[in-house]
PDB file of C-alpha atoms in Angstrom:
ATOM      1  CA  ASP Y   1       0.000   0.000   0.000  1.00 53.00           C
ATOM      2  CA  ALA Y   2       1.456   3.345  -1.022  1.00 67.00           C
ATOM      3  CA  GLY Y   3       2.077   5.893   1.696  1.00 86.00           C
ATOM      4  CA  VAL Y   4       1.291   9.565   1.420  1.00 92.00           C
ATOM      5  CA  THR Y   5       2.639  10.784  -1.896  1.00 94.00           C
ATOM      6  CA  GLN Y   6       3.485  14.383  -2.652  1.00 95.00           C
ATOM      7  CA  SER Y   7       4.412  15.996  -5.923  1.00 96.00           C
ATOM      8  CA  PRO Y   8       6.586  17.510  -7.081  1.00 96.00           C
ATOM      9  CA  THR Y   9       9.471  16.690  -4.753  1.00 93.00           C
ATOM     10  CA  HIS Y  10      11.368  19.852  -5.610  1.00 94.00           C
ATOM     11  CA  LEU Y  11      10.302  23.076  -7.223  1.00 95.00           C
ATOM     12  CA  ILE Y  12      11.909  26.406  -8.038  1.00 97.00           C
ATOM     13  CA  LYS Y  13       9.720  29.450  -8.682  1.00 97.00           C
ATOM     14  CA  THR Y  14      10.328  33.157  -9.011  1.00 97.00           C
ATOM     15  CA  ARG Y  15       8.765  35.850  -6.846  1.00 97.00           C
ATOM     16  CA  GLY Y  16       5.224  36.713  -7.837  1.00 97.00           C
ATOM     17  CA  GLN Y  17       4.503  33.377  -9.454  1.00 98.00           C
ATOM     18  CA  HIS Y  18       1.879  30.894  -8.412  1.00 98.00           C
ATOM     19  CA  VAL Y  19       2.492  27.303  -7.289  1.00 98.00           C
ATOM     20  CA  THR Y  20       0.338  24.207  -6.845  1.00 98.00           C
ATOM     21  CA  LEU Y  21       1.459  21.352  -4.648  1.00 98.00           C
ATOM     22  CA  ARG Y  22      -0.271  17.996  -4.618  1.00 98.00           C
ATOM     23  CA  CYS Y  23      -0.856  15.306  -2.048  1.00 97.00           C
ATOM     24  CA  SER Y  24      -2.404  11.861  -2.258  1.00 96.00           C
ATOM     25  CA  PRO Y  25      -3.332  10.376   1.115  1.00 94.00           C
ATOM     26  CA  ILE Y  26      -3.096   6.792   2.192  1.00 90.00           C
ATOM     27  CA  SER Y  27      -5.940   4.752   0.761  1.00 89.00           C
ATOM     28  CA  GLY Y  28      -8.904   5.007   3.083  1.00 85.00           C
ATOM     29  CA  HIS Y  29      -7.737   8.187   4.801  1.00 89.00           C
ATOM     30  CA  LYS Y  30     -10.236  10.990   4.418  1.00 90.00           C
ATOM     31  CA  SER Y  31      -8.375  13.800   6.161  1.00 90.00           C
ATOM     32  CA  VAL Y  32      -5.410  15.704   4.793  1.00 93.00           C
ATOM     33  CA  SER Y  33      -3.391  18.401   6.540  1.00 93.00           C
ATOM     34  CA  TRP Y  34      -0.754  20.736   5.147  1.00 95.00           C
ATOM     35  CA  TYR Y  35       2.272  22.063   7.020  1.00 94.00           C
ATOM     36  CA  GLN Y  36       5.041  24.504   6.169  1.00 95.00           C
ATOM     37  CA  GLN Y  37       8.520  23.875   7.529  1.00 91.00           C
ATOM     38  CA  VAL Y  38      11.018  26.665   7.174  1.00 92.00           C
ATOM     39  CA  LEU Y  39      14.654  25.636   7.474  1.00 86.00           C
ATOM     40  CA  GLY Y  40      15.672  25.158  11.081  1.00 82.00           C
ATOM     41  CA  GLN Y  41      12.152  25.309  12.480  1.00 85.00           C
ATOM     42  CA  GLY Y  42       9.382  22.887  13.273  1.00 85.00           C
ATOM     43  CA  PRO Y  43       6.474  22.553  10.840  1.00 89.00           C
ATOM     44  CA  GLN Y  44       3.622  25.059  11.067  1.00 91.00           C
ATOM     45  CA  PHE Y  45       0.010  24.114  10.400  1.00 90.00           C
ATOM     46  CA  ILE Y  46      -1.553  25.613   7.260  1.00 94.00           C
ATOM     47  CA  PHE Y  47      -4.804  23.749   6.514  1.00 92.00           C
ATOM     48  CA  GLN Y  48      -6.805  20.665   7.323  1.00 91.00           C
ATOM     49  CA  TYR Y  49      -9.437  19.142   5.051  1.00 92.00           C
ATOM     50  CA  TYR Y  50     -11.852  16.365   5.854  1.00 89.00           C
ATOM     51  CA  GLU Y  51     -14.389  15.011   3.424  1.00 89.00           C
ATOM     52  CA  LYS Y  52     -13.642  17.900   1.051  1.00 90.00           C
ATOM     53  CA  GLU Y  53     -14.416  20.529   3.667  1.00 91.00           C
ATOM     54  CA  GLU Y  54     -11.939  22.848   5.363  1.00 91.00           C
ATOM     55  CA  ARG Y  55     -11.765  21.910   9.028  1.00 87.00           C
ATOM     56  CA  GLY Y  56      -8.914  24.108  10.171  1.00 86.00           C
ATOM     57  CA  ARG Y  57      -6.749  26.958   9.027  1.00 89.00           C
ATOM     58  CA  GLY Y  58      -3.474  28.161  10.490  1.00 89.00           C
ATOM     59  CA  ASN Y  59      -2.124  31.686  10.632  1.00 90.00           C
ATOM     60  CA  PHE Y  60      -1.240  32.082   6.974  1.00 95.00           C
ATOM     61  CA  PRO Y  61      -2.200  34.869   4.551  1.00 96.00           C
ATOM     62  CA  ASP Y  62      -4.977  34.541   1.993  1.00 96.00           C
ATOM     63  CA  ARG Y  63      -2.351  33.882  -0.671  1.00 97.00           C
ATOM     64  CA  PHE Y  64      -2.466  30.318   0.635  1.00 97.00           C
ATOM     65  CA  SER Y  65      -5.458  28.209  -0.329  1.00 97.00           C
ATOM     66  CA  ALA Y  66      -6.234  24.538  -0.602  1.00 97.00           C
ATOM     67  CA  ARG Y  67      -8.895  22.122  -1.655  1.00 96.00           C
ATOM     68  CA  GLN Y  68      -9.676  18.432  -1.389  1.00 96.00           C
ATOM     69  CA  PHE Y  69     -11.077  16.327  -4.193  1.00 96.00           C
ATOM     70  CA  PRO Y  70     -13.665  13.503  -4.122  1.00 94.00           C
ATOM     71  CA  ASN Y  71     -10.835  10.950  -4.113  1.00 93.00           C
ATOM     72  CA  TYR Y  72      -9.464  12.715  -0.976  1.00 94.00           C
ATOM     73  CA  SER Y  73      -6.335  13.972  -2.705  1.00 96.00           C
ATOM     74  CA  SER Y  74      -5.526  17.587  -2.032  1.00 97.00           C
ATOM     75  CA  GLU Y  75      -3.886  20.611  -3.576  1.00 98.00           C
ATOM     76  CA  LEU Y  76      -2.180  23.498  -1.836  1.00 98.00           C
ATOM     77  CA  ASN Y  77      -2.007  26.704  -3.849  1.00 98.00           C
ATOM     78  CA  VAL Y  78       0.168  29.690  -3.102  1.00 98.00           C
ATOM     79  CA  ASN Y  79      -0.232  32.914  -5.068  1.00 97.00           C
ATOM     80  CA  ALA Y  80       2.137  35.872  -5.436  1.00 97.00           C
ATOM     81  CA  LEU Y  81       5.086  33.933  -4.082  1.00 98.00           C
ATOM     82  CA  LEU Y  82       7.492  35.649  -1.723  1.00 97.00           C
ATOM     83  CA  LEU Y  83      11.050  34.696  -0.903  1.00 97.00           C
ATOM     84  CA  GLY Y  84       9.837  33.792   2.591  1.00 96.00           C
ATOM     85  CA  ASP Y  85       7.580  31.105   1.163  1.00 97.00           C
ATOM     86  CA  SER Y  86      10.668  28.996   0.494  1.00 97.00           C
ATOM     87  CA  ALA Y  87      10.186  25.951   2.682  1.00 96.00           C
ATOM     88  CA  LEU Y  88       9.430  22.265   2.849  1.00 94.00           C
ATOM     89  CA  TYR Y  89       5.691  21.713   2.491  1.00 96.00           C
ATOM     90  CA  LEU Y  90       4.480  18.588   4.203  1.00 93.00           C
ATOM     91  CA  CYS Y  91       1.217  16.775   3.790  1.00 94.00           C
ATOM     92  CA  ALA Y  92      -0.159  14.365   6.372  1.00 91.00           C
ATOM     93  CA  SER Y  93      -3.142  12.077   6.096  1.00 90.00           C
ATOM     94  CA  THR Y  94      -5.224  10.729   8.941  1.00 85.00           C
ATOM     95  CA  GLY Y  95      -7.426   7.709   9.227  1.00 77.00           C
ATOM     96  CA  HIS Y  96     -10.145   6.718  11.651  1.00 68.00           C
ATOM     97  CA  ASP Y  97      -7.524   5.597  14.174  1.00 67.00           C
ATOM     98  CA  TYR Y  98      -6.157   9.161  14.303  1.00 64.00           C
ATOM     99  CA  GLY Y  99      -2.732   7.910  13.301  1.00 72.00           C
ATOM    100  CA  TYR Y 100      -0.884  10.425  11.190  1.00 79.00           C
ATOM    101  CA  THR Y 101       1.252   9.563   8.191  1.00 85.00           C
ATOM    102  CA  PHE Y 102       3.414  12.204   6.602  1.00 88.00           C
ATOM    103  CA  GLY Y 103       4.569  12.481   3.046  1.00 90.00           C
ATOM    104  CA  SER Y 104       8.174  13.214   2.113  1.00 88.00           C
ATOM    105  CA  GLY Y 105       7.343  16.796   1.330  1.00 92.00           C
ATOM    106  CA  THR Y 106       7.783  19.240  -1.519  1.00 95.00           C
ATOM    107  CA  ARG Y 107      10.790  21.516  -1.236  1.00 95.00           C
ATOM    108  CA  LEU Y 108       9.857  24.893  -2.700  1.00 97.00           C
ATOM    109  CA  THR Y 109      12.529  27.456  -3.449  1.00 97.00           C
ATOM    110  CA  VAL Y 110      11.461  30.965  -4.405  1.00 97.00           C
ATOM    111  CA  VAL Y 111      14.130  33.062  -6.112  1.00 97.00           C
TER     112      VAL Y 111
ATOM    113  CA  LYS R   1       6.585  31.577  23.296  1.00 61.00           C
ATOM    114  CA  ASN R   2       6.361  28.245  21.500  1.00 77.00           C
ATOM    115  CA  GLU R   3       3.712  25.872  22.783  1.00 87.00           C
ATOM    116  CA  VAL R   4       6.184  22.997  22.495  1.00 92.00           C
ATOM    117  CA  GLU R   5       9.745  23.250  23.735  1.00 94.00           C
ATOM    118  CA  GLN R   6      12.407  20.635  23.104  1.00 95.00           C
ATOM    119  CA  SER R   7      15.831  20.137  24.564  1.00 95.00           C
ATOM    120  CA  PRO R   8      18.550  19.856  23.658  1.00 96.00           C
ATOM    121  CA  GLN R   9      18.502  21.517  20.235  1.00 93.00           C
ATOM    122  CA  ASN R  10      21.584  19.627  19.142  1.00 95.00           C
ATOM    123  CA  LEU R  11      23.060  16.425  20.491  1.00 96.00           C
ATOM    124  CA  THR R  12      26.186  14.504  19.550  1.00 97.00           C
ATOM    125  CA  ALA R  13      26.721  11.052  21.009  1.00 97.00           C
ATOM    126  CA  GLN R  14      29.134   8.179  20.645  1.00 97.00           C
ATOM    127  CA  GLU R  15      27.757   4.963  19.257  1.00 97.00           C
ATOM    128  CA  GLY R  16      26.301   2.855  22.046  1.00 97.00           C
ATOM    129  CA  GLU R  17      25.387   5.749  24.331  1.00 97.00           C
ATOM    130  CA  PHE R  18      21.984   6.133  25.959  1.00 98.00           C
ATOM    131  CA  ILE R  19      20.231   9.228  24.636  1.00 97.00           C
ATOM    132  CA  THR R  20      17.396  11.284  26.093  1.00 98.00           C
ATOM    133  CA  ILE R  21      15.475  14.032  24.338  1.00 98.00           C
ATOM    134  CA  ASN R  22      12.983  16.082  26.328  1.00 98.00           C
ATOM    135  CA  CYS R  23       9.762  17.796  25.360  1.00 97.00           C
ATOM    136  CA  SER R  24       7.622  20.188  27.407  1.00 97.00           C
ATOM    137  CA  TYR R  25       4.324  21.628  26.265  1.00 94.00           C
ATOM    138  CA  SER R  26       1.985  24.275  27.555  1.00 92.00           C
ATOM    139  CA  VAL R  27      -1.404  23.390  26.033  1.00 85.00           C
ATOM    140  CA  GLY R  28      -3.931  20.727  26.871  1.00 85.00           C
ATOM    141  CA  ILE R  29      -3.506  17.788  24.560  1.00 87.00           C
ATOM    142  CA  SER R  30      -5.141  14.539  23.555  1.00 85.00           C
ATOM    143  CA  ALA R  31      -1.938  13.036  22.146  1.00 89.00           C
ATOM    144  CA  LEU R  32       1.772  13.645  21.844  1.00 93.00           C
ATOM    145  CA  HIS R  33       3.770  12.363  18.910  1.00 92.00           C
ATOM    146  CA  TRP R  34       7.457  11.730  18.497  1.00 95.00           C
ATOM    147  CA  LEU R  35       8.562  12.069  14.903  1.00 93.00           C
ATOM    148  CA  GLN R  36      11.808  11.388  13.092  1.00 93.00           C
ATOM    149  CA  GLN R  37      12.924  13.516  10.179  1.00 90.00           C
ATOM    150  CA  HIS R  38      15.865  12.565   7.996  1.00 84.00           C
ATOM    151  CA  PRO R  39      17.849  15.039   5.858  1.00 79.00           C
ATOM    152  CA  GLY R  40      15.644  14.368   2.835  1.00 72.00           C
ATOM    153  CA  GLY R  41      12.753  15.891   4.741  1.00 71.00           C
ATOM    154  CA  GLY R  42      10.294  13.045   5.062  1.00 78.00           C
ATOM    155  CA  ILE R  43       8.804  12.543   8.504  1.00 85.00           C
ATOM    156  CA  VAL R  44       8.233   9.176  10.118  1.00 87.00           C
ATOM    157  CA  SER R  45       5.954   8.799  13.108  1.00 87.00           C
ATOM    158  CA  LEU R  46       7.719   6.926  15.908  1.00 92.00           C
ATOM    159  CA  PHE R  47       5.198   7.058  18.728  1.00 91.00           C
ATOM    160  CA  MET R  48       1.784   8.404  19.577  1.00 90.00           C
ATOM    161  CA  LEU R  49       1.264   8.742  23.329  1.00 91.00           C
ATOM    162  CA  SER R  50      -1.608   9.823  25.497  1.00 90.00           C
ATOM    163  CA  SER R  51      -0.314   8.341  28.757  1.00 91.00           C
ATOM    164  CA  GLY R  52       2.389   6.183  30.249  1.00 93.00           C
ATOM    165  CA  LYS R  53       5.147   4.629  28.235  1.00 96.00           C
ATOM    166  CA  LYS R  54       5.708   2.922  24.910  1.00 95.00           C
ATOM    167  CA  LYS R  55       8.643   0.890  23.639  1.00 96.00           C
ATOM    168  CA  HIS R  56       9.608  -0.052  20.114  1.00 94.00           C
ATOM    169  CA  GLY R  57      12.932  -1.761  19.686  1.00 95.00           C
ATOM    170  CA  ARG R  58      15.629   0.507  21.107  1.00 97.00           C
ATOM    171  CA  LEU R  59      13.256   3.463  21.379  1.00 97.00           C
ATOM    172  CA  ILE R  60      11.260   4.281  24.501  1.00 97.00           C
ATOM    173  CA  ALA R  61       8.850   7.171  24.895  1.00 97.00           C
ATOM    174  CA  THR R  62       7.270   8.335  28.132  1.00 97.00           C
ATOM    175  CA  ILE R  63       4.767  11.021  28.969  1.00 97.00           C
ATOM    176  CA  ASN R  64       3.701  12.688  32.218  1.00 96.00           C
ATOM    177  CA  ILE R  65       0.381  14.394  31.552  1.00 93.00           C
ATOM    178  CA  GLN R  66       0.316  16.223  34.901  1.00 93.00           C
ATOM    179  CA  GLU R  67       3.754  17.720  34.333  1.00 95.00           C
ATOM    180  CA  LYS R  68       3.167  18.247  30.590  1.00 95.00           C
ATOM    181  CA  HIS R  69       6.433  16.575  29.771  1.00 96.00           C
ATOM    182  CA  SER R  70       7.606  13.739  27.564  1.00 98.00           C
ATOM    183  CA  SER R  71      10.931  12.075  26.937  1.00 98.00           C
ATOM    184  CA  LEU R  72      12.270  10.016  24.067  1.00 98.00           C
ATOM    185  CA  HIS R  73      15.045   7.597  24.940  1.00 98.00           C
ATOM    186  CA  ILE R  74      17.311   5.729  22.559  1.00 97.00           C
ATOM    187  CA  THR R  75      19.261   2.835  23.997  1.00 97.00           C
ATOM    188  CA  ALA R  76      22.486   1.574  22.429  1.00 96.00           C
ATOM    189  CA  SER R  77      22.511   4.427  19.919  1.00 97.00           C
ATOM    190  CA  HIS R  78      23.737   3.773  16.395  1.00 96.00           C
ATOM    191  CA  PRO R  79      24.881   6.096  13.581  1.00 96.00           C
ATOM    192  CA  ARG R  80      21.688   5.273  11.664  1.00 94.00           C
ATOM    193  CA  ASP R  81      19.765   6.951  14.505  1.00 95.00           C
ATOM    194  CA  SER R  82      21.207  10.285  13.325  1.00 95.00           C
ATOM    195  CA  ALA R  83      18.226  12.453  12.416  1.00 94.00           C
ATOM    196  CA  VAL R  84      16.089  15.279  13.700  1.00 93.00           C
ATOM    197  CA  TYR R  85      13.609  14.183  16.346  1.00 95.00           C
ATOM    198  CA  ILE R  86      10.495  16.301  16.640  1.00 94.00           C
ATOM    199  CA  CYS R  87       7.922  16.399  19.413  1.00 95.00           C
ATOM    200  CA  ALA R  88       4.423  17.365  18.338  1.00 92.00           C
ATOM    201  CA  VAL R  89       1.202  17.708  20.305  1.00 91.00           C
ATOM    202  CA  ARG R  90      -2.415  17.936  19.310  1.00 84.00           C
ATOM    203  CA  GLY R  91      -5.713  18.068  21.071  1.00 77.00           C
ATOM    204  CA  PRO R  92      -8.873  20.046  21.644  1.00 72.00           C
ATOM    205  CA  ASN R  93      -6.876  23.113  22.632  1.00 66.00           C
ATOM    206  CA  THR R  94      -4.947  22.979  19.373  1.00 66.00           C
ATOM    207  CA  GLY R  95      -7.942  22.562  17.130  1.00 64.00           C
ATOM    208  CA  ASN R  96      -6.785  18.963  16.862  1.00 65.00           C
ATOM    209  CA  GLN R  97      -3.864  20.105  14.764  1.00 77.00           C
ATOM    210  CA  PHE R  98      -0.217  19.604  15.510  1.00 82.00           C
ATOM    211  CA  TYR R  99       1.943  22.073  17.349  1.00 87.00           C
ATOM    212  CA  PHE R 100       5.525  21.095  16.658  1.00 89.00           C
ATOM    213  CA  GLY R 101       8.713  21.591  18.577  1.00 90.00           C
ATOM    214  CA  THR R 102      11.688  22.892  16.648  1.00 88.00           C
ATOM    215  CA  GLY R 103      13.358  19.504  16.784  1.00 92.00           C
ATOM    216  CA  THR R 104      16.488  17.969  18.248  1.00 95.00           C
ATOM    217  CA  SER R 105      19.263  17.260  15.781  1.00 94.00           C
ATOM    218  CA  LEU R 106      20.995  14.040  16.825  1.00 96.00           C
ATOM    219  CA  THR R 107      24.336  12.906  15.446  1.00 96.00           C
ATOM    220  CA  VAL R 108      25.686   9.538  16.532  1.00 97.00           C
ATOM    221  CA  ILE R 109      29.388   9.093  15.856  1.00 97.00           C
ATOM    222  CA  PRO R 110      30.767   5.605  15.187  1.00 95.00           C
TER     223      PRO R 110
END
């Protein structure tokens, strides 16, 4: 059984551009959460989705948005990229047992 | 102030040493997780604790709910244990989302 898969693994964008990151949860998991991890810090919560509905939002600007699809995969979108958005973006999926499984992340570099 | 504090930030040990990493938190929680992150970035969940103690191989995790403190112990450490270990908590006071510590970077020298 595949774990949580994220794509792409690495990405370089320029300031002002838009980016879409993707996450496929473990089969059977209906909840997906997104986290941002800046170098040297712990991850920070961005969004949680459950059954296609937003269930939680962290302290991030409106440039960050997300959605969840009927197959429970999710996209994280960031508009008007800033240098400070450079980070590792992690996706985690959760099943009914509340166990969390993390993906390997997408490393975004904004230049 | 971070809701989750870890110590030490960095730790270097000789192979075979007993290692302890500490985590203190300030919010009410339903569970505490110990996570391992390797240089590539991917995170592996080691333990999920709500009380007491858990053991998996050479790893032991304990939690004291009253004192809001948890420890991760590694017995007979090995170079392959080198990684960043992150403490994360979640619960009704966190909107059921994780609050993460900044991690403890462990290097085990052969």
